[in-house]
Coordinates of C-alpha atoms in Angstrom, one line a residue:
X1 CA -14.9 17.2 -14.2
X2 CA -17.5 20.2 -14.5
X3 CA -19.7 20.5 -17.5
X4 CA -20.1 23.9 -18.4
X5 CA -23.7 25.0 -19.1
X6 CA -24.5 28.3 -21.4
X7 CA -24.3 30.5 -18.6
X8 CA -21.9 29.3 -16.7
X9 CA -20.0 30.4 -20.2
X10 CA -21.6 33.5 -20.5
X11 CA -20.6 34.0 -16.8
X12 CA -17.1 33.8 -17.5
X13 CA -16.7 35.6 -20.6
X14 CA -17.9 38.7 -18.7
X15 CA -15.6 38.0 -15.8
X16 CA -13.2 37.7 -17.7
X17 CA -13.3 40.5 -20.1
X18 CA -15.0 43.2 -17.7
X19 CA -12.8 42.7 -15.2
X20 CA -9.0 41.9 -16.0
X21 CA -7.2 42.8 -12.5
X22 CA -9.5 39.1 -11.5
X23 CA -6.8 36.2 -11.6
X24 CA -7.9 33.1 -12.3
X25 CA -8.3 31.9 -9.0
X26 CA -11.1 34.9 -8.1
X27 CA -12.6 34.5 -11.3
X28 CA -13.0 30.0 -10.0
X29 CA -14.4 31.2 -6.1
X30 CA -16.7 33.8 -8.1
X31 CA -18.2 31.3 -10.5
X32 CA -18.2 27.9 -8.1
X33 CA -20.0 30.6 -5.6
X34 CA -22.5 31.2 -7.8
X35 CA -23.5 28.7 -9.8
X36 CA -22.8 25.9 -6.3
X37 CA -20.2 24.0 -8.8
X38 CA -16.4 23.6 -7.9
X39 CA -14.1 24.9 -10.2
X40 CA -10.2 25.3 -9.7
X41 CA -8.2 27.7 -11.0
X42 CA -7.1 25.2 -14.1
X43 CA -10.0 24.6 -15.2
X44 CA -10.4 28.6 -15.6
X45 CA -6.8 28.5 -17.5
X46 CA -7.9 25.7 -19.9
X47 CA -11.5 26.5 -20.7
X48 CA -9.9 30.0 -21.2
X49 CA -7.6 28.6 -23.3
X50 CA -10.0 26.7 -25.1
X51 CA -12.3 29.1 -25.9
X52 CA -9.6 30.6 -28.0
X53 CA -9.6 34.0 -25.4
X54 CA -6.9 36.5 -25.7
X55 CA -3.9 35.5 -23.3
X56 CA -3.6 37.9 -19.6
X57 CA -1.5 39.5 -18.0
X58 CA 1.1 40.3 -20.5
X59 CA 4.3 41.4 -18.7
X60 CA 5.3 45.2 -19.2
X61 CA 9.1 45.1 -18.3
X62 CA 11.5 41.9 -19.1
X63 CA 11.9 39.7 -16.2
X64 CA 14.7 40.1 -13.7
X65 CA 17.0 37.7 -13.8
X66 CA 17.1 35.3 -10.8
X67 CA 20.3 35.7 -8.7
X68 CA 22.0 32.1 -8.0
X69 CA 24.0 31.9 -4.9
X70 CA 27.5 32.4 -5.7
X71 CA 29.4 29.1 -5.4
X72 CA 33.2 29.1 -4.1
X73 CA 35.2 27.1 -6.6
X74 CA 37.4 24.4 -4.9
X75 CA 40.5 24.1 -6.4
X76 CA 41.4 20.1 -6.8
X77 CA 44.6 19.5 -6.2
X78 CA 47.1 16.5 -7.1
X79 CA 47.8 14.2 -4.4
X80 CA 50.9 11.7 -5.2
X81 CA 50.6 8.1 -3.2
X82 CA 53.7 6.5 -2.5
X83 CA 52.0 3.4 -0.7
X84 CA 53.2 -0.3 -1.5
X85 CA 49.8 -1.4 -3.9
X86 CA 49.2 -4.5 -2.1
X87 CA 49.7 -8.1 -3.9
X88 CA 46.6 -9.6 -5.2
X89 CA 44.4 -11.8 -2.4
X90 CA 43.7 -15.2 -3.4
X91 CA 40.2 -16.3 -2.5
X92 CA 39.6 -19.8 -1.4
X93 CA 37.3 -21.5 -3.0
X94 CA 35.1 -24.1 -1.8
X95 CA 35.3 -27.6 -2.8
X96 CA 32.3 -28.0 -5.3
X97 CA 33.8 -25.1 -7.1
X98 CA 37.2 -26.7 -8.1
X99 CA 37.9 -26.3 -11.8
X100 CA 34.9 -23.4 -12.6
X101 CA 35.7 -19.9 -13.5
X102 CA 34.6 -16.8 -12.2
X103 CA 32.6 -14.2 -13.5
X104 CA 35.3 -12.4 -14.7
X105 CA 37.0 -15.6 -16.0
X106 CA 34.4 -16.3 -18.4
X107 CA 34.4 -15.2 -22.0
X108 CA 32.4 -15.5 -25.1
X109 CA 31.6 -18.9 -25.7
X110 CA 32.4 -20.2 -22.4
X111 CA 29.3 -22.2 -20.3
X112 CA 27.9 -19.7 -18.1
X113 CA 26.1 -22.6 -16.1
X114 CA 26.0 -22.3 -12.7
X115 CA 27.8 -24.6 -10.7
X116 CA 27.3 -25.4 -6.8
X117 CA 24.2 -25.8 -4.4
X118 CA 21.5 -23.4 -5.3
X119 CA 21.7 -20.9 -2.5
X120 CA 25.3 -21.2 -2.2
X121 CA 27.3 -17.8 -1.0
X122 CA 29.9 -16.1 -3.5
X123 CA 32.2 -16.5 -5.1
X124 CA 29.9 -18.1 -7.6
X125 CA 31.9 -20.6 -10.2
X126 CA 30.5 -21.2 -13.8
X127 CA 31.0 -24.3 -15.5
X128 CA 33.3 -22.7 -18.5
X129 CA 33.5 -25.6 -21.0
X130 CA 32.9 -24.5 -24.5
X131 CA 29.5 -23.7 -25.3
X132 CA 27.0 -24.1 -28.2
X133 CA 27.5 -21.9 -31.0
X134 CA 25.3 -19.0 -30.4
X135 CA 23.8 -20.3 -27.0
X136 CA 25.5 -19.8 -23.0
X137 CA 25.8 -23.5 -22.0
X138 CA 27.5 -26.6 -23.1
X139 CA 26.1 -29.6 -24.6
X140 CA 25.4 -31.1 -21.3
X141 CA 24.4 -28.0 -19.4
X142 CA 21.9 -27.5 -22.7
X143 CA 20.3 -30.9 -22.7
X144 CA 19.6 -30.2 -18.6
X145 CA 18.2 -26.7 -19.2
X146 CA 16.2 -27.8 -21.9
X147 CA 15.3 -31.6 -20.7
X148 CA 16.7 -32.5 -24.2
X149 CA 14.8 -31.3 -26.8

């Protein structure tokens, strides 16, 4: 960030005022030229802008409007399937998870504890006993998760 000294100020008032075709980036390669500092073409905006001077560059004529690219709409049409919907597929589950429910299975109020090794694949099995009123696990799976307190 530049500090602006008095004449650096004084500078860009004058540039500013005296010479209005200068945009804001001649007016920054005028004033880091001479006084060896580095200003960008922000920093022009903003001090401008904070200086309270009046706004540039006022447009004469309304803008023209910008012409999108004209989009084909695609018309959707109905398609009708007549294919068999296939019966549902039963997936095997593995031993350990005998007796658990699925994700899907489970409801409010049901233990959502985890049943099976640790790093076990899907489909994952939860244990589905009747939890705690207002907590996700069972008595049991409660007493584990919390080591009984």
């Amino acid at each position: 960030m530049t500090d602006w000294t008095p004449d650096m100020l004084i500078a860009f008032r004058e540039l500013y005022a005296q010479q209005p075709e200068l945009s804001f980036d001649k007016i920054a390669v005028q004033m880091s030229n001479a006084f060896g500092v580095t200003l960008t073409r922000n920093a022009c905006i903003g001090k401008a802008h904070r200086l309270g001077l009046p706004q540039r560059g006022h447009r004469t004529a309304p803008r023209k409007p910008y012409a999108h690219a004209k989009k084909e709409k695609v018309k959707m049409i109905k398609v009708r399937v007549d294919a068999p919907v296939p019966p549902p597929v039963e997936i095997e589950r593995p031993d350990w998870a005998a007796g658990g429910l699925t994700i899907y299975e489970t409801r409010e109020g049901d233990c959502k504890w985890p049943l099976g090794p640790t790093y076990a694949r899907p489909p994952f099995v939860y244990c589905g006993a009747p939890s705690l009123l207002g907590r996700p696990y069972c008595k049991t799976h409660m007493d584990k998760a919390t080591g009984g307190r």
